[in-house]
XYZ file of C-alpha atoms in Angstrom:
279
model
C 78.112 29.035 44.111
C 75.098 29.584 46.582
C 71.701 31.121 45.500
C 71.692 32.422 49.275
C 74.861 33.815 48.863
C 74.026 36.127 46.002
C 70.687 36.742 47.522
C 72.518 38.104 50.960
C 75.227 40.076 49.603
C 73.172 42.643 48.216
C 71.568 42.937 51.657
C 68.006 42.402 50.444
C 66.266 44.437 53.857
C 68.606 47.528 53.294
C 67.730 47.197 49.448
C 64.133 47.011 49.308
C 63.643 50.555 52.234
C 65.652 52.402 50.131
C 63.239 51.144 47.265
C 60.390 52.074 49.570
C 62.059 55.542 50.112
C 61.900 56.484 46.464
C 58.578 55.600 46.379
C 57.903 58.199 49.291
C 60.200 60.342 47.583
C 57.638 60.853 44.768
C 54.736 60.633 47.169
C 56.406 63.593 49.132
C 56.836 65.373 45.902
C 53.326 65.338 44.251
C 50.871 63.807 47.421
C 50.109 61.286 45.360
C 50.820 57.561 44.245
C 50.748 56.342 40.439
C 51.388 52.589 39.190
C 54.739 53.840 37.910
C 56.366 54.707 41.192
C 57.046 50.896 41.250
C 60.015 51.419 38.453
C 61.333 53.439 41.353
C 61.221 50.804 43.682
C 62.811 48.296 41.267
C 66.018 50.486 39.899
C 66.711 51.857 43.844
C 66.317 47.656 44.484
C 68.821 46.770 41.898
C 71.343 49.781 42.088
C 71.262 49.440 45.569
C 71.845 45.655 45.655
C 74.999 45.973 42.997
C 75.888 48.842 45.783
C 76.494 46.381 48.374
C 77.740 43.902 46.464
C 81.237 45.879 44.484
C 81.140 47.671 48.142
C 81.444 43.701 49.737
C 83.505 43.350 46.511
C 85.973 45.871 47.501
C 86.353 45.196 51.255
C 87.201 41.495 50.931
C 90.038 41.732 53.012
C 89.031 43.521 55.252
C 86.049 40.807 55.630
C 88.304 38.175 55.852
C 89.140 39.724 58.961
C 86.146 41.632 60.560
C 83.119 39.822 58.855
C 84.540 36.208 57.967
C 80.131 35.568 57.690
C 79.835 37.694 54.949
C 79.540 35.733 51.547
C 82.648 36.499 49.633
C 85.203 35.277 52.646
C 82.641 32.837 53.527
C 83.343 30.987 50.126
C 79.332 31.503 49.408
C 80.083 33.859 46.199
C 83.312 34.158 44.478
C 85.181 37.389 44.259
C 84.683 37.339 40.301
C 81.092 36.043 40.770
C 80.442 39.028 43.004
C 82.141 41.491 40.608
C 79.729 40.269 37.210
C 76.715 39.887 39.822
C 77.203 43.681 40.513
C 77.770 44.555 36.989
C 74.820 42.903 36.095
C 72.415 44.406 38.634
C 73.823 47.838 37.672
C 72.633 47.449 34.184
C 69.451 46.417 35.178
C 68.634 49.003 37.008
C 69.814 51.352 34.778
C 68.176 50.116 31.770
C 64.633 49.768 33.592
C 65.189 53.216 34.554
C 64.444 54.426 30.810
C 61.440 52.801 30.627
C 60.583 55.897 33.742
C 61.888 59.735 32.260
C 65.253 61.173 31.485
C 65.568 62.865 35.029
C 65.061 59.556 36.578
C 67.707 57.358 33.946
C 70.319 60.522 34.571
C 70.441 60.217 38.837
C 70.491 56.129 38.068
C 73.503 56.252 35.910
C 75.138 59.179 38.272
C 74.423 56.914 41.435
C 75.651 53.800 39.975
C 78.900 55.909 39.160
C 79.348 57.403 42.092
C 78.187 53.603 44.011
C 81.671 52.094 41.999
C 83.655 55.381 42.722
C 82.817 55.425 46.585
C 83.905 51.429 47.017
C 87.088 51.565 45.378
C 88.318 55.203 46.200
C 86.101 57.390 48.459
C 86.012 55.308 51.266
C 88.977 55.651 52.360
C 88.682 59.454 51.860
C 88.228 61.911 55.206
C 84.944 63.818 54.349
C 84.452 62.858 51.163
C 83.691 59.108 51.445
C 81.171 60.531 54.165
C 79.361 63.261 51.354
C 79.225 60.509 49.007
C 77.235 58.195 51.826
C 75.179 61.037 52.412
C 74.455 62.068 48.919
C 73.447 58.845 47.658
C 71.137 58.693 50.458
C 69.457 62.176 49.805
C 69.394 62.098 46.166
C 66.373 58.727 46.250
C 63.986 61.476 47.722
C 65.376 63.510 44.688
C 65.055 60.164 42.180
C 61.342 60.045 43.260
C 60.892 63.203 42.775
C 62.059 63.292 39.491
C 59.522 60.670 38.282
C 57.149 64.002 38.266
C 59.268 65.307 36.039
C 61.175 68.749 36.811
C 57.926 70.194 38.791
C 58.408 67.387 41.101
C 62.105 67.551 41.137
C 61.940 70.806 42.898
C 59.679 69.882 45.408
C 61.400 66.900 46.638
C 64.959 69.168 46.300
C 64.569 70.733 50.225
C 64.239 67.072 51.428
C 67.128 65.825 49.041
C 68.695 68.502 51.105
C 67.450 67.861 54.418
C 68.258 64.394 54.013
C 71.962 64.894 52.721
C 73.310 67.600 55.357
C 71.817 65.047 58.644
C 73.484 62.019 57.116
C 76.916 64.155 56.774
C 76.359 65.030 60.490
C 75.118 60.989 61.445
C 78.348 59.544 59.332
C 80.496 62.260 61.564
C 79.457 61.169 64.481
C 79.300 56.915 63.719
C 83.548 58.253 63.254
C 83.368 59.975 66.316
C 82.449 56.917 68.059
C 84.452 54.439 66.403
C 88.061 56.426 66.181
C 89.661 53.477 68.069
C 88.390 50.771 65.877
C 88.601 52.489 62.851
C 92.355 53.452 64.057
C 93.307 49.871 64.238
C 92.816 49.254 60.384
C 94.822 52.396 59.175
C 91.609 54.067 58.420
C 91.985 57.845 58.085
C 88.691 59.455 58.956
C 87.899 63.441 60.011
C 88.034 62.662 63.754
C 91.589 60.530 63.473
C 93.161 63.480 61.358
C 91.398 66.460 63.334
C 90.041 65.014 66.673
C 86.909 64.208 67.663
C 86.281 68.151 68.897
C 86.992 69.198 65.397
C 84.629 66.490 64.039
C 81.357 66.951 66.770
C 81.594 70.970 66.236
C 81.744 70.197 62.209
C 78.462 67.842 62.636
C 76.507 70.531 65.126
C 77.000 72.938 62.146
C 75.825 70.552 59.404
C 72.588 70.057 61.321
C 71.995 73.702 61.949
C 72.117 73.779 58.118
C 69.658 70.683 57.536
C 66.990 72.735 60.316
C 67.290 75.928 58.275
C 66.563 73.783 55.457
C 63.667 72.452 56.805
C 61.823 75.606 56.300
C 62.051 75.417 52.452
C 58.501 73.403 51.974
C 56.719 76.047 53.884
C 56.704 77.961 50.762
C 54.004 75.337 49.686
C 52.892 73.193 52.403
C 52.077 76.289 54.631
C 51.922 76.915 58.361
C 50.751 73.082 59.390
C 53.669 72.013 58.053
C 55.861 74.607 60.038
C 54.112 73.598 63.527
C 54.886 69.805 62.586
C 58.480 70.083 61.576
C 59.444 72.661 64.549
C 59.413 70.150 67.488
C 61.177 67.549 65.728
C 63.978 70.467 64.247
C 64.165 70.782 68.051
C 64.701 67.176 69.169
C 67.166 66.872 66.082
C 69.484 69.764 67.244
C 68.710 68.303 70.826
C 70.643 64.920 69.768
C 73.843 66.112 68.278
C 73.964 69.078 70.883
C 74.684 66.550 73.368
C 77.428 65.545 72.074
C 79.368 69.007 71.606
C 81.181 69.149 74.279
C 82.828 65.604 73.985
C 86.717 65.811 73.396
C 87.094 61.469 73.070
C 85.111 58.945 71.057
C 83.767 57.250 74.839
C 81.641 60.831 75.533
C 80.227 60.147 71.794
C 78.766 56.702 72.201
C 77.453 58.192 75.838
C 75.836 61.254 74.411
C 74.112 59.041 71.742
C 73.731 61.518 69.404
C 74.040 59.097 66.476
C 71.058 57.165 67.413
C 69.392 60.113 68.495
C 69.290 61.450 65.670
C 68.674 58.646 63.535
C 65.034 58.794 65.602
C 64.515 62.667 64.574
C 65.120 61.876 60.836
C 62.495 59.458 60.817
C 59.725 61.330 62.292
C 61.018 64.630 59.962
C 60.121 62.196 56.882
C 56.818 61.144 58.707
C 56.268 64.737 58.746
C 57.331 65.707 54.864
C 54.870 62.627 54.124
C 51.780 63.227 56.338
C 51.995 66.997 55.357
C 52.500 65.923 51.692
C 49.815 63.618 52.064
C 47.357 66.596 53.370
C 48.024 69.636 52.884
């Protein structure tokens, strides 16, 4: 057993920003910070972590092959070890999420569900292992949020949104691009079962739907908020538009869309944050 094993398979960077997220999550949702938002940060820490680790967990063949490095095939943490690690770091986070409220203890123990459900079965689902991705990723605005209670749950709902319907179009595109890799290890993805045309129209709609959604907050962050969000709604559609017309995974990685739009989601949160901040 290595300390630096356990430490690296719940890949601490990728843990601790989507403990900062929640934390702007409820920031975005009331404009304001308490002492308490750190119990967000800790439970999205610790969920997160056991996230990665049944995930590393489940894929330990598939390691053995791709990521030899990675600590279960690299003898660092044992397959078992891995397994209680997770199990242990799920109950932690869920049980210091009921020292927060009940809105906040319900998403933890739905996320750590759908975290075990998504490593052992909806991975290897077309579309679905993708919505699962993409929900967990919305829904730590929505845990945030929920910290306010229900008030605050509604307000940080549009970015919950926002947030879900780009990542469905993002984990589209990432198969787009890899279609021959992913092809290689049986993997059955929306763009190996329906092409990548299929797949790049299918994301260009998703996003349309995350721009409308931008315009929920206007309802209460007002006309500011509408003048920030517009240009960067435009950049967004901007990325994946350039990839429409691509019939094979080589136009994909050209048009960049993917990393594109990875750039336009972080300055739309910059905006939901400076306009929660101000206005």
């Amino acid at each position: 057993m290595q300390v630096s094993g356990y430490i690296r398979i719940i890949r601490p960077a990728n843990s601790v920003v989507a403990g900062i997220a929640a934390v702007i999550g409820y920031i975005i949702a009331t404009g304001t910070l308490v002492p308490e938002a750190f119990l967000l940060f800790l439970v999205v820490l610790l969920v997160t972590g056991a996230g990665n680790t049944i995930n590393d967990w489940s894929d330990v063949e598939i390691d053995r092959v791709n990521r030899p490095e990675r600590p279960i095939p690299s003898g660092a943490v044992s397959r078992n070890g891995a397994l209680y690690f997770a199990g242990a770091l799920f109950l932690a986070g869920v049980a210091v999420s009921f020292f927060t409220t009940p809105l906040c203890a319900a998403i933890a123990v739905i996320n750590s569900f759908v975290l075990v459900v998504y490593a052992v079965k909806l991975k290897k689902t077309p579309f679905l292992g993708n919505l699962a991705v993409s929900y967990l990723a919305g829904s730590i605005f929505l845990f945030g949020g929920a910290l306010a209670g229900t008030t605050g749950l509604v307000h940080a709902a549009p970015v919950f949104l926002i947030t879900l319907l780009a990542m469905v179009t993002r984990e589209l595109l990432k198969d787009a691009e890899d279609v021959e890799g992913d092809s290689l290890q049986g993997a059955s993805t929306v763009p190996i079962r329906y092409g990548v045309r299929v797949t790049v129209l299918l994301a260009f709609a998703f996003i349309l739907c995350a721009v409308a959604a931008s315009a929920l907050p206007v309802s209460w962050w007002g006309p500011l908020y509408l003048a920030g969000i517009v240009p960067v709604d435009l950049f967004i559609v901007y990325s994946v538009l350039r990839s429409v017309s691509c019939r094979d995974s080589g136009c994909v990685k050209k048009s960049r869309s993917a990393s594109l739009l990875k750039y336009g989601m972080f300055a739309s949160l910059v905006v939901f944050l400076v306009a929660a901040l101000l206005l």
